[in-house]
Coordinates of C-alpha atoms in Angstrom, one line a residue:
Chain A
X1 CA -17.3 5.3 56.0
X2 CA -15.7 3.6 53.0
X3 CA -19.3 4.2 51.1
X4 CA -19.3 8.1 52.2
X5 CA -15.4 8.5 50.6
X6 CA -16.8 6.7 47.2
X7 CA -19.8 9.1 47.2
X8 CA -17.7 11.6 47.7
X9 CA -15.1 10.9 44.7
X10 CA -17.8 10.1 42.4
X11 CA -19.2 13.6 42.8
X12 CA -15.3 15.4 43.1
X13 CA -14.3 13.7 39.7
X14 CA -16.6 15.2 37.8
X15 CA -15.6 18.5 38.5
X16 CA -11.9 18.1 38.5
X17 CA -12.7 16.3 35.3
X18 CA -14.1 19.6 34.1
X19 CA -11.7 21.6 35.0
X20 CA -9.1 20.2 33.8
X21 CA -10.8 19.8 29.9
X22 CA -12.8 23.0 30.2
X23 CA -10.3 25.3 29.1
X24 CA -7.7 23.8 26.0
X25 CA -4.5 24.9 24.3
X26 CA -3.9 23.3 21.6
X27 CA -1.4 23.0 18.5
X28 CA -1.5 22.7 14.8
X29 CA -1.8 19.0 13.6
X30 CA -1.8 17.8 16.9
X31 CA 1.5 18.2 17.7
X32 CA 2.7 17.9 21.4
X33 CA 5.1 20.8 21.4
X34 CA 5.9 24.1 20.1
X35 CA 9.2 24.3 18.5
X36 CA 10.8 28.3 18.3
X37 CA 13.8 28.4 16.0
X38 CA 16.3 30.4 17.2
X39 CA 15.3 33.2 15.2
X40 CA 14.2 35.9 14.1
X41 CA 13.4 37.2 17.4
X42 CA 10.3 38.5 16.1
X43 CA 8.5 35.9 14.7
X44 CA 5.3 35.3 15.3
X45 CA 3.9 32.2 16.9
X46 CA 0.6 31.2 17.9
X47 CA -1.2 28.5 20.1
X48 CA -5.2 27.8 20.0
X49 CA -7.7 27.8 22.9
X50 CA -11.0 26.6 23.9
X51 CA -13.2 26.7 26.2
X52 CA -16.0 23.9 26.1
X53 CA -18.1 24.6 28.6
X54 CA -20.7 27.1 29.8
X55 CA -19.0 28.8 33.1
X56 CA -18.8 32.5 34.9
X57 CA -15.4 34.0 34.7
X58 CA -14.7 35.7 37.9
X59 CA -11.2 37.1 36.6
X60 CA -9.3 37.9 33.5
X61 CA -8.0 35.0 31.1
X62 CA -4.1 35.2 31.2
X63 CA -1.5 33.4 29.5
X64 CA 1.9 33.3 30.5
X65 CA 5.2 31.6 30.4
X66 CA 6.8 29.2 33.1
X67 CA 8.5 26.1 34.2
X68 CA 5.6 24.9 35.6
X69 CA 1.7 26.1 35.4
X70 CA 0.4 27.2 39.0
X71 CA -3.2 28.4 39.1
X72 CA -1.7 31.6 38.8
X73 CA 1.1 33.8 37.0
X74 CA 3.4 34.0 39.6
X75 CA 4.3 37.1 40.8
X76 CA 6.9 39.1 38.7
X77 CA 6.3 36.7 36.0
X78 CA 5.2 38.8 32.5
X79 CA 1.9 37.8 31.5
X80 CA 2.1 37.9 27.7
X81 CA -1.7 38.1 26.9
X82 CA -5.0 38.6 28.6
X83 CA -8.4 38.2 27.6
X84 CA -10.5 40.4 29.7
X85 CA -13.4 39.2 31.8
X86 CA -16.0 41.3 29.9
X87 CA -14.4 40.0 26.8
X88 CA -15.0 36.1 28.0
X89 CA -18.5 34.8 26.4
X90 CA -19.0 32.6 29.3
X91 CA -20.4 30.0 26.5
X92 CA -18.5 27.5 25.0
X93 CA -15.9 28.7 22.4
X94 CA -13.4 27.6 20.0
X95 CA -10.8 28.8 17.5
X96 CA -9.0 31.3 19.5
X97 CA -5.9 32.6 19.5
X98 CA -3.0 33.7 21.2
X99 CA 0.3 34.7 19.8
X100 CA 3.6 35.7 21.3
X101 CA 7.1 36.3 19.5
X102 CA 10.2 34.3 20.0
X103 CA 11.8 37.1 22.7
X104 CA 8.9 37.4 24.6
X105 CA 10.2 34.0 26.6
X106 CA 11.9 34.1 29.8
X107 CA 15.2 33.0 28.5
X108 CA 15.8 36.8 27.1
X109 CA 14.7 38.5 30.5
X110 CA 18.3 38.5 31.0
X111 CA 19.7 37.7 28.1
X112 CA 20.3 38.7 23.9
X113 CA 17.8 37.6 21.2
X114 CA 18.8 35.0 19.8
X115 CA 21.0 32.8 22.5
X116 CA 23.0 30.4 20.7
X117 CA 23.3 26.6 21.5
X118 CA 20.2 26.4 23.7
X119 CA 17.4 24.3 23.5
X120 CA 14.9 25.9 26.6
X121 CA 11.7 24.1 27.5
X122 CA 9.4 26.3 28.8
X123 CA 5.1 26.0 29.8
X124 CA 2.6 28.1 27.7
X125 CA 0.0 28.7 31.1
X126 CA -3.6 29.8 30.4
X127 CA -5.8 30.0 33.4
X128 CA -9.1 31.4 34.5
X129 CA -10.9 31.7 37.5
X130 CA -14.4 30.4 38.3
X131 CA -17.1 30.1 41.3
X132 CA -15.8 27.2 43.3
X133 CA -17.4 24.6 44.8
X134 CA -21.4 24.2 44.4
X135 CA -21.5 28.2 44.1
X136 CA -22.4 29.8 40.7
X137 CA -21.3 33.4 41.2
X138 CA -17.8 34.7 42.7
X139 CA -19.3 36.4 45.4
X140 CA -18.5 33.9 48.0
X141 CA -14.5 34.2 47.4
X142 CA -14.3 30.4 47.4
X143 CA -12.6 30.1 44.1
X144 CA -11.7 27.2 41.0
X145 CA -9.5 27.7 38.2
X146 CA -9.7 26.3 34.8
X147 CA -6.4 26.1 32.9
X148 CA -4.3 24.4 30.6
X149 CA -0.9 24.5 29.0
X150 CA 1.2 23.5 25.9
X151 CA 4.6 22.8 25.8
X152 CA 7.2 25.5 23.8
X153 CA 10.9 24.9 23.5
X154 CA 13.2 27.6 22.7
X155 CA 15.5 25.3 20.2
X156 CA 18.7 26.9 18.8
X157 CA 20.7 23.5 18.7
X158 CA 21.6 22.2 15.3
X159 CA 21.1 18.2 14.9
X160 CA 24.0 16.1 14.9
X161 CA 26.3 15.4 11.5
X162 CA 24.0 13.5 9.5
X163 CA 26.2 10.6 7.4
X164 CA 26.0 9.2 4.2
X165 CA 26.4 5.6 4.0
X166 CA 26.3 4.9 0.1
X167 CA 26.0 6.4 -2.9
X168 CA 24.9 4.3 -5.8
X169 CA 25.5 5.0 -9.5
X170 CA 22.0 4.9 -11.4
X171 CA 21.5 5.8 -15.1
X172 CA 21.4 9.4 -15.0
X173 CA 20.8 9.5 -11.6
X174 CA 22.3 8.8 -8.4
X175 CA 21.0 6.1 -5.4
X176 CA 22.1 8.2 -1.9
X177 CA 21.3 6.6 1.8
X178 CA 21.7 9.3 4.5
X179 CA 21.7 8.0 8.4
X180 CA 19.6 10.6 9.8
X181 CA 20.4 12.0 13.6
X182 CA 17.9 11.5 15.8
X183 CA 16.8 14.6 16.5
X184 CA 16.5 15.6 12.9
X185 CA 13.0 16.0 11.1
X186 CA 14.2 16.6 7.4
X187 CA 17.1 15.5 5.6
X188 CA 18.7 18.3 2.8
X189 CA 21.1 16.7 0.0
X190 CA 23.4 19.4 -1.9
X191 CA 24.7 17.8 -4.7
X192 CA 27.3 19.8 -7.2
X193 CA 29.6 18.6 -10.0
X194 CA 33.1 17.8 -9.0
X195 CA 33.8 21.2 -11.0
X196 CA 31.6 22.8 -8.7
X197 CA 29.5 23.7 -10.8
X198 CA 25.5 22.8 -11.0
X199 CA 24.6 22.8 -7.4
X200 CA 21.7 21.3 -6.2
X201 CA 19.9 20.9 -3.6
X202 CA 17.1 17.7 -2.6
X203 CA 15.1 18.0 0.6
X204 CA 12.8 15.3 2.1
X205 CA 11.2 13.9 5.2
X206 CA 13.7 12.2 7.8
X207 CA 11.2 9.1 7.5
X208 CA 12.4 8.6 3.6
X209 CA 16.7 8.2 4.2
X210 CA 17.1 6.8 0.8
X211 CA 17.5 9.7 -2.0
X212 CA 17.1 9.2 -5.8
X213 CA 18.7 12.0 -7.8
X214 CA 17.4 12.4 -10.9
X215 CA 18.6 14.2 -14.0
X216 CA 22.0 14.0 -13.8
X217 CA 25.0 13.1 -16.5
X218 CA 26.0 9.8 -16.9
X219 CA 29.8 9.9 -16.7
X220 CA 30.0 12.7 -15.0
X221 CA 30.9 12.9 -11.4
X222 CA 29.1 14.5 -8.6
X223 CA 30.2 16.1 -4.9
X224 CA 27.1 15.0 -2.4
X225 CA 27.0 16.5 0.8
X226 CA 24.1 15.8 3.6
X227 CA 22.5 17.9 6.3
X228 CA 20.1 17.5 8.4
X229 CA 17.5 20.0 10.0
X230 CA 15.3 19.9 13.3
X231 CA 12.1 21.1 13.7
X232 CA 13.0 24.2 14.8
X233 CA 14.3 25.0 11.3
X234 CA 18.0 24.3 12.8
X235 CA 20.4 23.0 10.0
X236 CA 23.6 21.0 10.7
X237 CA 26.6 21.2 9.9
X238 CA 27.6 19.5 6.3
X239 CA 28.6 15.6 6.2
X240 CA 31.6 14.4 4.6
X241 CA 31.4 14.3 1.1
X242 CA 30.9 11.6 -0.5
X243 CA 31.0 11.2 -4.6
X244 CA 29.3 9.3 -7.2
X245 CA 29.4 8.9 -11.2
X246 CA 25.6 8.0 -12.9
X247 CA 26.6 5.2 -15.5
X248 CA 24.4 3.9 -18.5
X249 CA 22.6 0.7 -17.2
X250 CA 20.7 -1.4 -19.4
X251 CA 17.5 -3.2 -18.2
X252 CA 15.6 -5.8 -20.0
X253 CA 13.9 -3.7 -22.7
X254 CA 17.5 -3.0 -23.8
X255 CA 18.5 -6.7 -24.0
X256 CA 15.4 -7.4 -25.8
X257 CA 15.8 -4.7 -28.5
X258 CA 19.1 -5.1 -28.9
X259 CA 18.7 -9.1 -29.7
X260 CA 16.0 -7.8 -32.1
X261 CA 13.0 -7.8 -30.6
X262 CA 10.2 -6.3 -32.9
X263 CA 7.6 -5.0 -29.9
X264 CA 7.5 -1.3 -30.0
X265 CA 4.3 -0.9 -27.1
X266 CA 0.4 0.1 -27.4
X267 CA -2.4 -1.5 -26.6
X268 CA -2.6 -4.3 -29.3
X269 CA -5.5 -2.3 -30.5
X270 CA -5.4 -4.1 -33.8
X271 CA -5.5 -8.0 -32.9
X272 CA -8.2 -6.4 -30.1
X273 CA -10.1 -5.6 -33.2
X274 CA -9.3 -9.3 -34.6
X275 CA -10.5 -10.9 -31.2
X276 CA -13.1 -8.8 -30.9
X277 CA -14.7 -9.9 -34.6
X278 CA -14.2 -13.7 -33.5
X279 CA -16.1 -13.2 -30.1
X280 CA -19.1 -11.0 -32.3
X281 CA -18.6 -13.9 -35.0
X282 CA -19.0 -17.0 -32.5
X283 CA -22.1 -15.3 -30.6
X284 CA -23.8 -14.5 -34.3
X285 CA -23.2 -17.9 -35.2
X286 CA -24.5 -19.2 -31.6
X287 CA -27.8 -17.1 -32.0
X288 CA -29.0 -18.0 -35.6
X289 CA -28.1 -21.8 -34.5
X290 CA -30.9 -21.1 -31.6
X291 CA -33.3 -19.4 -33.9
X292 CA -32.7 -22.0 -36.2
X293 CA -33.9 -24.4 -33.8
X294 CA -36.8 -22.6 -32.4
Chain B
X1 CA 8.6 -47.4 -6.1
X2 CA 6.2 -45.3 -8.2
X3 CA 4.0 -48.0 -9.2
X4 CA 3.4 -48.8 -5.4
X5 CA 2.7 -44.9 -5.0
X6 CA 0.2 -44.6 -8.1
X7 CA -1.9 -47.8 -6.2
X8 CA -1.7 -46.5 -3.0
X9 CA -3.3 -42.9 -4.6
X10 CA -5.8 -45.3 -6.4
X11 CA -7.1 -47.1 -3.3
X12 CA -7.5 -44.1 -1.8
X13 CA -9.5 -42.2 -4.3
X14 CA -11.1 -45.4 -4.9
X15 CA -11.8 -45.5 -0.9
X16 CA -13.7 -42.4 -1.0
X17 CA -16.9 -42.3 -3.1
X18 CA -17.7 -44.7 -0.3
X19 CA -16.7 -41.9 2.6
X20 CA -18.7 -39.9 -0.2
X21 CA -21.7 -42.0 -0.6
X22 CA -22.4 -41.7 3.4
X23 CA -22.8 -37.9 3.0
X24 CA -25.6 -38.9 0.7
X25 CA -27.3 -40.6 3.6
X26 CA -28.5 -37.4 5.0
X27 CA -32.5 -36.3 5.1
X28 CA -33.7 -36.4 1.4
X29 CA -34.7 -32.5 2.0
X30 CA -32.3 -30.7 0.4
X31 CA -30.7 -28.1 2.5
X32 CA -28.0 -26.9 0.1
X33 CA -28.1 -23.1 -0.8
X34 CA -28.5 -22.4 -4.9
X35 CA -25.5 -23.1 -6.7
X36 CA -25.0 -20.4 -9.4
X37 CA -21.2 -19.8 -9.9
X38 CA -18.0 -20.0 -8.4
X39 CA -15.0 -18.2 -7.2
X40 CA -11.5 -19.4 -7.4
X41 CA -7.7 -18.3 -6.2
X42 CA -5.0 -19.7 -7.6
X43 CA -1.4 -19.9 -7.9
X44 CA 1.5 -21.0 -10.1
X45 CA 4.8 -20.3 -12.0
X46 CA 4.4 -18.3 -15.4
X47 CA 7.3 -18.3 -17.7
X48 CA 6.3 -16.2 -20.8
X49 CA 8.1 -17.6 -24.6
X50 CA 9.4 -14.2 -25.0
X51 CA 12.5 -15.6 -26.0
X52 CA 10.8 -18.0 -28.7
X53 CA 9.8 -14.7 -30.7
X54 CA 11.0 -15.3 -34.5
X55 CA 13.9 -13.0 -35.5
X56 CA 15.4 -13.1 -31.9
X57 CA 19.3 -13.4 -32.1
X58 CA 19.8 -13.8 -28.4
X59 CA 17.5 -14.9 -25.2
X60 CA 17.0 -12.0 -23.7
X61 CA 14.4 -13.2 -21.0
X62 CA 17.0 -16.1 -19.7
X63 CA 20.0 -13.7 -19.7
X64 CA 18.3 -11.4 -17.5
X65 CA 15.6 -13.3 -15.4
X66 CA 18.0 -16.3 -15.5
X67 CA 15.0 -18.4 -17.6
X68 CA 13.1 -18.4 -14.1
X69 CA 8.9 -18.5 -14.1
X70 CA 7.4 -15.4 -12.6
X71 CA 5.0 -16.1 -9.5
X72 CA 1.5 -15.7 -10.9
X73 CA -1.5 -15.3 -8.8
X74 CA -5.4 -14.8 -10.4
X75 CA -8.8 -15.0 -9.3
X76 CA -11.7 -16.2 -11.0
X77 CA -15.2 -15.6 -11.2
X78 CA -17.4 -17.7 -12.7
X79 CA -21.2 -18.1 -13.8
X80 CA -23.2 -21.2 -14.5
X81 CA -25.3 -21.3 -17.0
X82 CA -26.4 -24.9 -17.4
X83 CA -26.2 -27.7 -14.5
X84 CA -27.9 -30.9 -16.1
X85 CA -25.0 -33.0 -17.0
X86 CA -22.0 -30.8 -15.3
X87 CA -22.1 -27.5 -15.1
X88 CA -21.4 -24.9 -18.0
X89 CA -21.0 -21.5 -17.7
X90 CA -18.4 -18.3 -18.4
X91 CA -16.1 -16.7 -16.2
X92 CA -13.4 -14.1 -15.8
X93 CA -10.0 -14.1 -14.4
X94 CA -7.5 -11.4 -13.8
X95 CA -4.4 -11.8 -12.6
X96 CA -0.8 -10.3 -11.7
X97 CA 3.1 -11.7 -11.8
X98 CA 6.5 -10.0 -11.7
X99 CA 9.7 -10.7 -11.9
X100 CA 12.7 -8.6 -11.1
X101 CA 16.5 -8.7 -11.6
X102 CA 19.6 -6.1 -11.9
X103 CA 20.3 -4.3 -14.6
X104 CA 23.8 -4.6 -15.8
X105 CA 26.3 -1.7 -17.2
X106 CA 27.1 -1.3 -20.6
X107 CA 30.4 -3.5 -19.4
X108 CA 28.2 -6.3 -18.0
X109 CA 28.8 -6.0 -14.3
X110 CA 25.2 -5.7 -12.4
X111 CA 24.0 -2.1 -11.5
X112 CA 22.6 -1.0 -8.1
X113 CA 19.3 -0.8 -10.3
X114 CA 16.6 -3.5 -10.8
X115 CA 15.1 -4.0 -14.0
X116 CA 11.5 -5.7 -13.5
X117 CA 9.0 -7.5 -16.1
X118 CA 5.5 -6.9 -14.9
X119 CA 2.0 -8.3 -16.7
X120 CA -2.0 -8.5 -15.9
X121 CA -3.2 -11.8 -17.5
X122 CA -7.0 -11.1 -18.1
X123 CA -9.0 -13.8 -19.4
X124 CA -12.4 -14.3 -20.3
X125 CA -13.3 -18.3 -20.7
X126 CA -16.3 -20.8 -21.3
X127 CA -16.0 -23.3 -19.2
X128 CA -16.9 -27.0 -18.5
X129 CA -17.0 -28.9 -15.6
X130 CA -17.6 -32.8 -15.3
X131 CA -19.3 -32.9 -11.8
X132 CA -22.0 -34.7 -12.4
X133 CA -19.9 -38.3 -11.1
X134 CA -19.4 -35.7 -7.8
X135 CA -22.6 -34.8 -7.3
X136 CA -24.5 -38.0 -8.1
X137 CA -22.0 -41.3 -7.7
X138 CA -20.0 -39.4 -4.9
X139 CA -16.6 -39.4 -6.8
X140 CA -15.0 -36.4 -5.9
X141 CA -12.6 -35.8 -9.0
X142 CA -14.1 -32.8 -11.5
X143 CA -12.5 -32.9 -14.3
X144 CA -13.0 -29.6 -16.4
X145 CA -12.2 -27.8 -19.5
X146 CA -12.1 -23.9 -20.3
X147 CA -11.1 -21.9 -23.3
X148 CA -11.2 -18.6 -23.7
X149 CA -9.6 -14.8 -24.6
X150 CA -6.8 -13.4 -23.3
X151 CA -5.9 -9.9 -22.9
X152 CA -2.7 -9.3 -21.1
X153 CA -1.4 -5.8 -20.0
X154 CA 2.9 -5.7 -19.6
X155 CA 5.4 -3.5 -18.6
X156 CA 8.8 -3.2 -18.1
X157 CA 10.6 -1.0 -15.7
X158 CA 14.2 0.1 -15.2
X159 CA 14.5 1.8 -11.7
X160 CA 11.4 2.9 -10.3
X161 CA 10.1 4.1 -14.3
X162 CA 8.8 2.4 -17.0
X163 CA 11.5 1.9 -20.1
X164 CA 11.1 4.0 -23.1
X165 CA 13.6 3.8 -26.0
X166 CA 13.6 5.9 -28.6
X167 CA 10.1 5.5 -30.4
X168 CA 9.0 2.3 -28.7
X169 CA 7.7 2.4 -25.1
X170 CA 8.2 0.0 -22.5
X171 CA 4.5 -1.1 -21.8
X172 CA 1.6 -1.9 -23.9
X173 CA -1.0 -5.0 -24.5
X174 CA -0.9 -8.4 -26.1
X175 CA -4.3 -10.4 -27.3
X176 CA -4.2 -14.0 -27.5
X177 CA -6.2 -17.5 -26.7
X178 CA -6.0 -20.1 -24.1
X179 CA -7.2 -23.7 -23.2
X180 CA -6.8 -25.1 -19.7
X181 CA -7.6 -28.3 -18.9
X182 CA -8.1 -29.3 -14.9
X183 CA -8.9 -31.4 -12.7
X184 CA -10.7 -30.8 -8.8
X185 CA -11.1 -32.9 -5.6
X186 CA -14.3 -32.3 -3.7
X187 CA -13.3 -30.8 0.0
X188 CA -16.8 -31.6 1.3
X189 CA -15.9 -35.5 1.4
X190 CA -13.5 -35.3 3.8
X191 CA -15.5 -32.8 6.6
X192 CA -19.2 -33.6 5.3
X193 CA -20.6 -31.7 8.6
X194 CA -18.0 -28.7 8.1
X195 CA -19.1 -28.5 4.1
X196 CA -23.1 -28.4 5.6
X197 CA -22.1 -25.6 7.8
X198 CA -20.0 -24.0 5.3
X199 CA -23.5 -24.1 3.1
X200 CA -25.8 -22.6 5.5
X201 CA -23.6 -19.9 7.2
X202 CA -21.9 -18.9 4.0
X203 CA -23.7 -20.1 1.0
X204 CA -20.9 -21.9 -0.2
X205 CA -22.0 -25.1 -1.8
X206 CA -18.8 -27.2 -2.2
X207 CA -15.4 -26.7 -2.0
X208 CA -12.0 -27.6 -4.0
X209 CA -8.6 -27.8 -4.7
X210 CA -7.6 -28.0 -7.9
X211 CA -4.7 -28.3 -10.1
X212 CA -5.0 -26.7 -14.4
X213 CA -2.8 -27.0 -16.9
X214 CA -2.7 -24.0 -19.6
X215 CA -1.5 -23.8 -23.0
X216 CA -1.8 -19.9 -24.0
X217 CA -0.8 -18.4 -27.3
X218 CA -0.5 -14.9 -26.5
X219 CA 1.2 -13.1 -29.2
X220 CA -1.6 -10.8 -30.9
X221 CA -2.5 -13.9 -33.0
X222 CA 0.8 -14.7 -34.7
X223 CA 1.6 -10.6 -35.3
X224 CA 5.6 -9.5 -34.4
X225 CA 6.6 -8.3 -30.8
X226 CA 6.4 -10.0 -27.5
X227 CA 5.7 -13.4 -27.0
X228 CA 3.8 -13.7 -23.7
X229 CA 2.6 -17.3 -24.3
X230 CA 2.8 -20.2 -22.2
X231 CA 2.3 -23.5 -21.0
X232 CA 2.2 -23.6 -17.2
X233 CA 0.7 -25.3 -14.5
X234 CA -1.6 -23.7 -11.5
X235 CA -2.8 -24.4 -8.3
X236 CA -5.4 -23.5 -6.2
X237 CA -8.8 -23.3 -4.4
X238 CA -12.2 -23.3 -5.7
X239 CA -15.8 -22.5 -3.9
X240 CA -18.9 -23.0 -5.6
X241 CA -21.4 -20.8 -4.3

């Protein structure tokens, strides 16, 4: 008995294994979800398919949108895309695509493009019917389905506050260390003059907290606000301000000059030259001694 | 005290051309791989004379770095060329030390900025090593000699950028000569078998520690600007392969 059952998974798992990599979504750089700002409402996105192996479609390809992927679109629900079975090579095939826009996801069935302070996870379904079992047409009405899914989140919430925890005064620049929310995936910096004028603004990766501002006046002193954005393209609200003044620093190159230090840089090239002529000079010498001797 | 210490090192070296002299028991077949250079790692503390330069009115490398050596760290290669009565040969090192501090405002208090010296010692040496005692008496002490060229790349940074003021930039070159003088102990007598091994699997013949004095003039032969000269002490392993 116990054999028959491990016969009988060993030649199950490789179909179920099939179907569930046969057909693929996928996203751009691997990412495991599809982040929607909260607008525009048309905007455009798109999520790549695959199919990898040879099979008989005995239905349509349809994509649609739910909380959960069934084998099916469940009825009511708006399929947003189909590929039809004639249009299905049946072969292996990558680098499809299919693309939906923002208010094409349940959340405005009943409700305004955009919704504000939402953040709705929703499934991208794809699924397609083929022969089940050991048959290899659809005639016999016993029926498999390979599908797949990504994940898309509608994401209207701003990140949290971000803070800044120091400024520090740099010559002509300006040393700032932002604590970054958590849910944040790029930090912006607006920096202005205290006068308001010459506004800036520095943006960078969430992984890199620590800014260097460069090009600023030394004794003058700047307004630096933080905010931070998610990957839906959601920007926070503004930090407190903080302020900071660049001052003249001097390293050691300015202590050596300034106790009279004569180096002024290059290469050396002309004592290269110099040691150059004693090493040409000591193997000369070193040669006619062994010629000499021979 | 240190009179007892220096005999007790005595006996001790004395105590192992015997341990050495076993080894020498082995099969007169000689197993050992060719022997035709050597690689070395080494460490030590590298205080450049800047502050010796003529015409200086202050120190300017001991008010910033607080007259502190920099951490040096090179590696050697080197090539035999005769092994009669030692071994002679050439070999090339290149190397890399830092040292960092704050900068200070023009009012003296230290800025949220680092200032940093940075140099690439690159030398190009003959060499003589004094293994012959090692290799036929089993005294594992090689003394050795090298002089050589010394090319050494610097620069000097202020933030995260290299310092420029006015016409003179913050980075450049300095030629000069050096003369080390050293002395290795012979790993092999203390794990003979390990040493054999160390041989066949690896091809390395013998192995050392050493400790080498250098005196360096580095100063473009005697021209004006930095002084990167020195007279410092490194230490380090050796493998003869």
């Amino acid at each position: 008995m116990r054999s028959l059952l491990i016969a009988l998974a060993l030649l199950t798992a490789p179909a179920a294994w099939s179907q569930s990599t046969a057909l693929q979504l996928s996203l751009p750089n691997n990412e495991t979800e599809l982040r929607v700002p909260k607008e525009p409402c048309d905007l455009v996105r798109s999520v790549t398919w695959a199919h990898a192996v040879t099979f008989v479609p005995c239905d349509d390809l349809r994509f649609w949108f739910a909380t959960s992927c069934g084998d099916e679109p469940p009825s009511g629900s708006d399929v947003i895309h189909t590929v039809p079975k004639a249009n299905l090579p049946g072969t292996p095939t990558t680098g499809n695509t299919v693309t939906f826009e923002v208010s094409e996801l349940p959340l405005f069935n009943d409700a305004a493009c955009p919704a504000e302070q939402k953040e709705e996870e929703y499934k991208l379904c794809a699924s397609v019917p083929v022969p089940g079992g050991l048959a290899t047409d659809c005639s016999s009405g016993s029926k498999n389905f390979h599908k797949s899914n990504v994940d898309v989140v509608y994401d209207s919430l701003p990140p949290a506050v971000p803070t800044i925890d120091n400024v520090a005064a740099l010559d002509k620049a300006l040393s700032v260390r932002v604590a970054a929310p958590e849910d944040a995936s790029r930090l912006k910096l607006q920096i202005v003059r205290a006068d308001g004028t010459g506004a800036r603004t520095v943006d960078q990766s969430v992984d890199q907290t620590l800014f260097r501002v460069e090009n600023l006046e030394n004794g003058v002193t700047y307004s630096v606000t933080a905010t931070a954005v998610d990957a839906a393209d959601n920007e926070s609200a503004p930090s407190e301000a903080q302020t900071g003044t660049p001052v003249l620093t001097r390293g050691f190159f300015d202590r050596y000059v300034e106790a009279g230090g004569q180096e002024m840089g290059g290469c050396g090239a002309a004592a290269g030259g110099l040691a150059g002529g004693w090493v040409l000079a000591i193997l000369g010498f070193w040669l006619s001694s062994r010629r000499n001797r021979s | 005290m240190s009179r007892a210490v220096a005999l007790g090192v005595l006996a001790l070296l004395g105590a192992l051309p015997s341990q050495a002299l076993e080894v020498s028991d082995a099969p007169t077949l000689s197993t050992h791989s060719p022997r035709t250079g050597a690689l070395e790692f080494k460490l030590g503390g590298y205080k450049p004379r800047i502050d010796t330069e003529a015409g200086l009115t202050d120190t300017p490398y001991a008010n910033t770095f607080g007259n502190e050596s920099m951490l040096l760290f090179e590696v050697e290669m080197q090539r035999y060329f005769f092994q009669r009565f030692g071994s002679a040969g050439v070999g090339f090192s290149a190397g890399y030390a830092e040292k960092y501090s704050d900068a200070v405002t023009e009012t003296g208090e230290l800025a949220a900025e680092k200032t940093a010296l940075k140099v690439v010692p690159l030398k190009l040496n003959a060499l003589y090593k004094f293994d012959y005692a090692a290799f036929r008496w089993g005294v594992p002490l090689v003394p050795y000699g090298k002089l050589g060229l010394i090319y050494m790349p610097w620069w000097i940074n202020k933030g995260d950028s290299t310092q420029q003021l006015d016409d003179r930039s913050g980075k450049g070159g300095r030629w000069g000569y050096g003369l080390t003088l050293g002395a290795s102990f012979l790993l092999d007598v203390l794990e003979p078998r390990l040493a054999r091994d160390f041989d066949t699997d690896l091809g390395v013949n013998h192995s050392y520690i050493f400790a080498e004095w250098t005196y360096a003039e580095v100063n473009n032969f005697g021209s004006s600007g930095l002084v990167l000269s020195s007279r410092h002490w490194m230490f380090g392993l050796a493998l003869d392969y």
